[in-house]
mmCIF file of C-alpha atoms in Angstrom:
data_model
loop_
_atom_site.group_PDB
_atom_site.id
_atom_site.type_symbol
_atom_site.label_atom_id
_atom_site.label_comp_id
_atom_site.label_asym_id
_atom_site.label_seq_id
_atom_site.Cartn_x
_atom_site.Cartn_y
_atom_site.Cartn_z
ATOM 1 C CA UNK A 622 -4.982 4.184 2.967
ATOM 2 C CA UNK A 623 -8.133 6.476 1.861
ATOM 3 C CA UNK A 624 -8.973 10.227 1.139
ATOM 4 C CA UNK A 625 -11.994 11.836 1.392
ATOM 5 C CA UNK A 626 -13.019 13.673 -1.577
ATOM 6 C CA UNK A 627 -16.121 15.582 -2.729
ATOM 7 C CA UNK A 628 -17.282 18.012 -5.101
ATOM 8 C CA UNK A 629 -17.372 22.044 -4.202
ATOM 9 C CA UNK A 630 -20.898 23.635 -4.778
ATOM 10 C CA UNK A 631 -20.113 26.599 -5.847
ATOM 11 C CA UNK A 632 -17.975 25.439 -9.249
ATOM 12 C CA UNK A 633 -17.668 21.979 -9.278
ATOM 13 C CA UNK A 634 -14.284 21.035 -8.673
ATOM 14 C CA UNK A 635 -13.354 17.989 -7.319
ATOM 15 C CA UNK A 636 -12.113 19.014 -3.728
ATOM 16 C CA UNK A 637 -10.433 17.085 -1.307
ATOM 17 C CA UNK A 638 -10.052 17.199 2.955
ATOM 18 C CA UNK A 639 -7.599 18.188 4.450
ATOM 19 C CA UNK A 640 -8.076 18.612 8.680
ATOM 20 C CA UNK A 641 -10.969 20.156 8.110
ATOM 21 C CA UNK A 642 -11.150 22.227 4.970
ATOM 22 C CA UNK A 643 -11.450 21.429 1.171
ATOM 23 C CA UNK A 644 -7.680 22.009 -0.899
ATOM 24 C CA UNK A 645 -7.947 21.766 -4.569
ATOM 25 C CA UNK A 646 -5.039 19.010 -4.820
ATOM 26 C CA UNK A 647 -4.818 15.192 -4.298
ATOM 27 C CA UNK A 648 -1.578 15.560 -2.973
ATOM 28 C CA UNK A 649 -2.025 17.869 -0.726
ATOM 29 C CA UNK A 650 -4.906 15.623 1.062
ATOM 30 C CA UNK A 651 -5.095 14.172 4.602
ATOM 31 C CA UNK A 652 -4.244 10.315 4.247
ATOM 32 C CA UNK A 653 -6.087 8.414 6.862
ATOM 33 C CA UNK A 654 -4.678 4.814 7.684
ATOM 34 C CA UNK A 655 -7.476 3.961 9.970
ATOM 35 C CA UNK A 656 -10.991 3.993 9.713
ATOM 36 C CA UNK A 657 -12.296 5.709 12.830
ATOM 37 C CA UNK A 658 -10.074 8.648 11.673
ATOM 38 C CA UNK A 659 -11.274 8.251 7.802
ATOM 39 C CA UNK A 660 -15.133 7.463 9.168
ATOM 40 C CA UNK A 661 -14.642 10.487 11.916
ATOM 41 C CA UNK A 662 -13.626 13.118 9.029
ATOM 42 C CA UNK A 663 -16.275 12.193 6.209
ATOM 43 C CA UNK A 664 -18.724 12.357 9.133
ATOM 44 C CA UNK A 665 -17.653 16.305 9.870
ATOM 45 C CA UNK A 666 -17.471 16.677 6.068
ATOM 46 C CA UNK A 667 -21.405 15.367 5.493
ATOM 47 C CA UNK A 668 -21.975 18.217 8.073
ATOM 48 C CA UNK A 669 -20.678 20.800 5.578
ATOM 49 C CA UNK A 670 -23.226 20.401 3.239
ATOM 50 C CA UNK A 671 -23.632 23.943 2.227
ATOM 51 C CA UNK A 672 -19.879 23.700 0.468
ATOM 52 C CA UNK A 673 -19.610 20.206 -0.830
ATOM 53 C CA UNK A 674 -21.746 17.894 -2.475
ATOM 54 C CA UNK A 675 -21.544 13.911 -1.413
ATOM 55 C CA UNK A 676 -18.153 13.678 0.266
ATOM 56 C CA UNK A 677 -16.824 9.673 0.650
ATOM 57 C CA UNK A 678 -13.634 7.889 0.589
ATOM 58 C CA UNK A 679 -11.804 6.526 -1.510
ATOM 59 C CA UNK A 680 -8.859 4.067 -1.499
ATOM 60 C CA UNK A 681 -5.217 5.035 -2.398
ATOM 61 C CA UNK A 682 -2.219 3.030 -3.411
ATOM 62 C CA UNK A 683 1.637 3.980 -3.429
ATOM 63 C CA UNK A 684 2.484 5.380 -6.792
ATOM 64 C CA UNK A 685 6.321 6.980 -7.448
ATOM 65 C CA UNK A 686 6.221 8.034 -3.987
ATOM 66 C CA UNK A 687 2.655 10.051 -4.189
ATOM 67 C CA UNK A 688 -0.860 8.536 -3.137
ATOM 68 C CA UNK A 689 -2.879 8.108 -6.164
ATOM 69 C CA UNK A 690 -6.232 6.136 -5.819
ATOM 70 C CA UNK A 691 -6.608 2.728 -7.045
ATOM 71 C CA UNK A 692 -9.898 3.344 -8.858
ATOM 72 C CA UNK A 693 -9.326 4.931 -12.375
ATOM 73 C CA UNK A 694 -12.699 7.098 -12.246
ATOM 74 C CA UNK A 695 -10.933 8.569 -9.146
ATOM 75 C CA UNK A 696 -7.414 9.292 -10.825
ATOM 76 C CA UNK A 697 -9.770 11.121 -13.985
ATOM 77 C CA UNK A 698 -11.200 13.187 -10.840
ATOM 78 C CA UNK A 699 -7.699 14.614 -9.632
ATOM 79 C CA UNK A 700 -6.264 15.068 -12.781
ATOM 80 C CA UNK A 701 -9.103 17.377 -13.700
ATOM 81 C CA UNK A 702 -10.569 17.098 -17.819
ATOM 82 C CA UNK A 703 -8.372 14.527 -19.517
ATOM 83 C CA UNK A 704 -9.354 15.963 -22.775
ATOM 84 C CA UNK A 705 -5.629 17.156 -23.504
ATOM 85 C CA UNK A 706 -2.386 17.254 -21.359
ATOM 86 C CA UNK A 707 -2.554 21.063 -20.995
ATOM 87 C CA UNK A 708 -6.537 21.337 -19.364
ATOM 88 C CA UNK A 709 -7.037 20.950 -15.741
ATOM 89 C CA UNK A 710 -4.717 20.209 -12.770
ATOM 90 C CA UNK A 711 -2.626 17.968 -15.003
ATOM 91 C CA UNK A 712 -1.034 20.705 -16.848
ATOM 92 C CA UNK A 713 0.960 21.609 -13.962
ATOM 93 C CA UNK A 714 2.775 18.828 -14.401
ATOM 94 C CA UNK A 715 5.311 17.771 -11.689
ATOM 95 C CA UNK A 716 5.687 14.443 -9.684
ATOM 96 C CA UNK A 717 2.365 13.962 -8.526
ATOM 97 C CA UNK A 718 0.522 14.138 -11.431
ATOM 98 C CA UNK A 719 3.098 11.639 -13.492
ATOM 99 C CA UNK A 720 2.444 9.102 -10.253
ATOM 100 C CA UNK A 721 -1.548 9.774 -11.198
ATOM 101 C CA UNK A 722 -0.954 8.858 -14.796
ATOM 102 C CA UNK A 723 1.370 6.113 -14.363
ATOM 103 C CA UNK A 724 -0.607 4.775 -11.215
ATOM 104 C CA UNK A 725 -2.507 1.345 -11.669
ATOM 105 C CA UNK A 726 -5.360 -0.481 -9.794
ATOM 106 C CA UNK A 727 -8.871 -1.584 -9.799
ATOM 107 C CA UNK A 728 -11.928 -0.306 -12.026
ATOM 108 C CA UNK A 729 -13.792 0.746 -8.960
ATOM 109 C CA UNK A 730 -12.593 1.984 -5.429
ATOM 110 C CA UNK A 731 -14.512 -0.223 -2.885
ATOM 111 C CA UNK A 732 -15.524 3.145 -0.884
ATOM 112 C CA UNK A 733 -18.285 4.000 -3.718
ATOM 113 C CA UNK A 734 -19.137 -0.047 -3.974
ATOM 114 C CA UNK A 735 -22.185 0.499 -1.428
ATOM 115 C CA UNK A 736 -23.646 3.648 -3.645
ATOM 116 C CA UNK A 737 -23.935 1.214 -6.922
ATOM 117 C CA UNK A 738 -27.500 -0.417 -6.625
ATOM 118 C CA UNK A 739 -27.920 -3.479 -8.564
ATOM 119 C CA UNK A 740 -31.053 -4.644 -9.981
#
């Protein structure tokens, strides 16, 4: 499963699709299973370039019933600044946010893998 997620121009905040607009929230974001629908949206995203900066996908895993992404950088990005419980999207607490904290996976999603250049 994947998301596409980007950053909004105008303030910065991480941003996520959802058919066709940006919403604020990771769990509010269109899941894609395949990737003609996942490769189709980020396409129409790259288009929007005027309200986003550098949309791609990343990969989610099952966590307490929510999606959460399996790369921690990305989990850091939907909780918002992690500098205290009660900053950014995390102090609204509720299920999704405990499934982004207690969610586990790999260092780095696979969907930024080809933007990493290696000397």
């Amino acid at each position: 499963m994947k998301a596409l997620t980007a950053n909004r121009l105008s303030d910065g905040e991480v941003v996520f699709w959802k058919d066709g607009t940006w919403v604020e929230r990771l769990s509010e974001a269109q899941v894609f299973s395949d990737e003609a629908g996942a490769g189709e949206a980020e396409a129409s995203a790259r288009t929007q370039r005027t309200v986003v900066i550098d949309p791609y996908l990343i990969d989610l895993v099952d966590s307490a019933g929510f999606w959460a992404p399996v790369s921690y950088r990305e989990r850091i990005r939907a909780l918002g600044p992690t500098n205290h419980e009660l900053h950014g999207k995390q102090a609204e607490g509720g299920g999704a946010v405990e499934a982004l904290r207690q969610a586990h996976g790999a260092a780095r999603s696979s969907g930024r893998v080809n933007l990493i250049r290696r000397k």
